[in-house]
Amino acid sequence: MGIISNYNKPSRKDDIRLLTIIIAVFLLVVWLFTPPGNKFMEMCFYGNHIKHFFANITNNSESTEYIFHRNNAIYIAKMYKGKNAQRAIAEMDLAIKTIPAYVNDYELKTLYKDRAYIKLYVGDYKGALNDFLHSGSIEFNDNLKVAMLLKENGNYRDALSYCNAILDKDPTAYTGFACTAELYASLKRYDVAIRVWDLLIDRKKNNPRAYMDRAKLKKAIGDMKGYESDVKLAKEYSPSIDENDSIIYDALHPKILALPIK
């Protein structure tokens, strides 16, 4: 009798607390398994909005509005990749539209370059090419991207000039030779493309990728003996080399969006 009298039934407050925990866990699970997959980027995206909210309160939003939209574009592109691409590009459009008049011209050109990277990342090749050219600032590492975008647009003459820009700065740059060989190979001039690799190998005999890329061209023309010989040489210099790796493919299909958040 005494034991029964000391028994305490769960209070209504405990029931409410348990129900709240269950609902919270359920909502968390739903959130984790619904798009976008990159939850860290999603949290950063919301953090960017909170930061902008406080900037509005402190009347500092005019100077940071364009940065807010730029960062939003990066977060959205990383969260969704190809999906919702227009939403990311629309944010970059707003960044360019809201940049204050007193901000220097270099910053505006940088926004065009940033939008070019985002468009390339989401697969908008025509838009990426226009923005790269509009930026007026093609850096060394951008030359291959621009050349391949021009090639996709059928403009081989201008594309070759960007390949040459790489080799002008570094006559032994693998990227420059890959760029040039790809243009000739795309025109079915495999003989010229192979000679391009011959030239690099004469200058740099220990480059495994050059042997592998030349091997693939020899395979394309039916020279299986030459193909096997070059694959063997490539693997002697780099046993783990993968025939399917391609700097050309990576130029048009970047795996990451390497833009910093401001």
Short mmCIF file of N, CA, C and O in Angstrom, two decimals, residues 174 177 194 196-202 204-217 230 234 241:
data_model
loop_
_atom_site.label_atom_id
_atom_site.label_comp_id
_atom_site.label_asym_id
_atom_site.label_seq_id
_atom_site.Cartn_x
_atom_site.Cartn_y
_atom_site.Cartn_z
N TYR A 174 52.13 21.83 -69.60
CA TYR A 174 51.29 20.72 -70.06
C TYR A 174 49.92 21.22 -70.49
O TYR A 174 49.36 20.77 -71.51
N PHE A 177 49.84 22.58 -74.10
CA PHE A 177 49.90 21.52 -75.11
C PHE A 177 48.59 20.74 -75.16
O PHE A 177 48.12 20.38 -76.25
N ILE A 194 48.98 14.66 -82.48
CA ILE A 194 50.06 13.77 -82.02
C ILE A 194 51.40 14.49 -82.08
O ILE A 194 52.23 14.35 -81.17
N VAL A 196 51.88 17.60 -81.68
CA VAL A 196 51.90 18.54 -80.55
C VAL A 196 52.46 17.83 -79.31
O VAL A 196 53.33 18.37 -78.61
N TRP A 197 51.99 16.60 -79.06
CA TRP A 197 52.49 15.84 -77.92
C TRP A 197 53.94 15.41 -78.13
O TRP A 197 54.72 15.35 -77.18
N ASP A 198 54.32 15.12 -79.38
CA ASP A 198 55.72 14.79 -79.68
C ASP A 198 56.63 15.94 -79.23
O ASP A 198 57.70 15.72 -78.65
N LEU A 199 56.18 17.17 -79.51
CA LEU A 199 56.97 18.35 -79.17
C LEU A 199 57.15 18.48 -77.66
O LEU A 199 58.25 18.75 -77.18
N LEU A 200 56.06 18.29 -76.91
CA LEU A 200 56.18 18.40 -75.45
C LEU A 200 57.08 17.30 -74.89
O LEU A 200 57.92 17.56 -74.02
N ILE A 201 56.93 16.08 -75.41
CA ILE A 201 57.73 14.97 -74.90
C ILE A 201 59.22 15.18 -75.22
O ILE A 201 60.09 14.81 -74.42
N ASP A 202 59.50 15.82 -76.36
CA ASP A 202 60.90 16.16 -76.67
C ASP A 202 61.46 17.14 -75.64
O ASP A 202 62.65 17.07 -75.30
N LYS A 204 60.08 17.59 -72.48
CA LYS A 204 59.89 17.10 -71.11
C LYS A 204 59.55 15.62 -71.17
O LYS A 204 58.40 15.23 -71.23
N LYS A 205 60.57 14.79 -71.15
CA LYS A 205 60.39 13.35 -71.39
C LYS A 205 59.76 12.61 -70.21
O LYS A 205 59.37 11.46 -70.36
N ASN A 206 59.67 13.24 -69.06
CA ASN A 206 59.17 12.54 -67.87
C ASN A 206 57.75 12.93 -67.49
O ASN A 206 57.35 12.81 -66.34
N ASN A 207 56.98 13.39 -68.48
CA ASN A 207 55.60 13.80 -68.20
C ASN A 207 54.65 12.65 -68.54
O ASN A 207 54.35 12.39 -69.72
N PRO A 208 54.15 11.92 -67.54
CA PRO A 208 53.31 10.74 -67.82
C PRO A 208 52.00 11.07 -68.51
O PRO A 208 51.52 10.31 -69.34
N ARG A 209 51.42 12.23 -68.20
CA ARG A 209 50.15 12.59 -68.83
C ARG A 209 50.32 12.84 -70.32
O ARG A 209 49.41 12.56 -71.11
N ALA A 210 51.46 13.36 -70.72
CA ALA A 210 51.70 13.58 -72.14
C ALA A 210 51.71 12.26 -72.90
O ALA A 210 51.13 12.14 -73.99
N TYR A 211 52.36 11.25 -72.33
CA TYR A 211 52.38 9.93 -72.96
C TYR A 211 50.97 9.33 -73.02
O TYR A 211 50.57 8.75 -74.03
N MET A 212 50.21 9.49 -71.95
CA MET A 212 48.86 8.92 -71.90
C MET A 212 47.94 9.61 -72.90
O MET A 212 47.14 8.97 -73.59
N ASP A 213 48.06 10.94 -73.00
CA ASP A 213 47.22 11.67 -73.95
C ASP A 213 47.60 11.34 -75.39
O ASP A 213 46.73 11.25 -76.26
N ARG A 214 48.90 11.18 -75.64
CA ARG A 214 49.32 10.79 -76.98
C ARG A 214 48.84 9.37 -77.28
O ARG A 214 48.45 9.06 -78.42
N ALA A 215 48.85 8.50 -76.27
CA ALA A 215 48.38 7.13 -76.44
C ALA A 215 46.93 7.11 -76.90
O ALA A 215 46.55 6.34 -77.80
N LYS A 216 46.09 7.94 -76.29
CA LYS A 216 44.67 7.95 -76.65
C LYS A 216 44.46 8.41 -78.09
O LYS A 216 43.56 7.91 -78.78
N LEU A 217 45.29 9.33 -78.55
CA LEU A 217 45.20 9.77 -79.94
C LEU A 217 45.63 8.66 -80.90
O LEU A 217 45.01 8.46 -81.96
N ASP A 230 52.93 3.84 -75.50
CA ASP A 230 52.81 5.09 -74.74
C ASP A 230 52.17 4.86 -73.37
O ASP A 230 52.54 5.51 -72.38
N ALA A 234 53.87 5.82 -69.83
CA ALA A 234 53.15 6.65 -68.86
C ALA A 234 53.13 5.98 -67.49
O ALA A 234 53.36 6.62 -66.46
N ILE A 241 48.54 6.21 -62.80
CA ILE A 241 47.90 7.12 -63.75
C ILE A 241 46.64 6.47 -64.33
O ILE A 241 46.60 5.27 -64.60
#
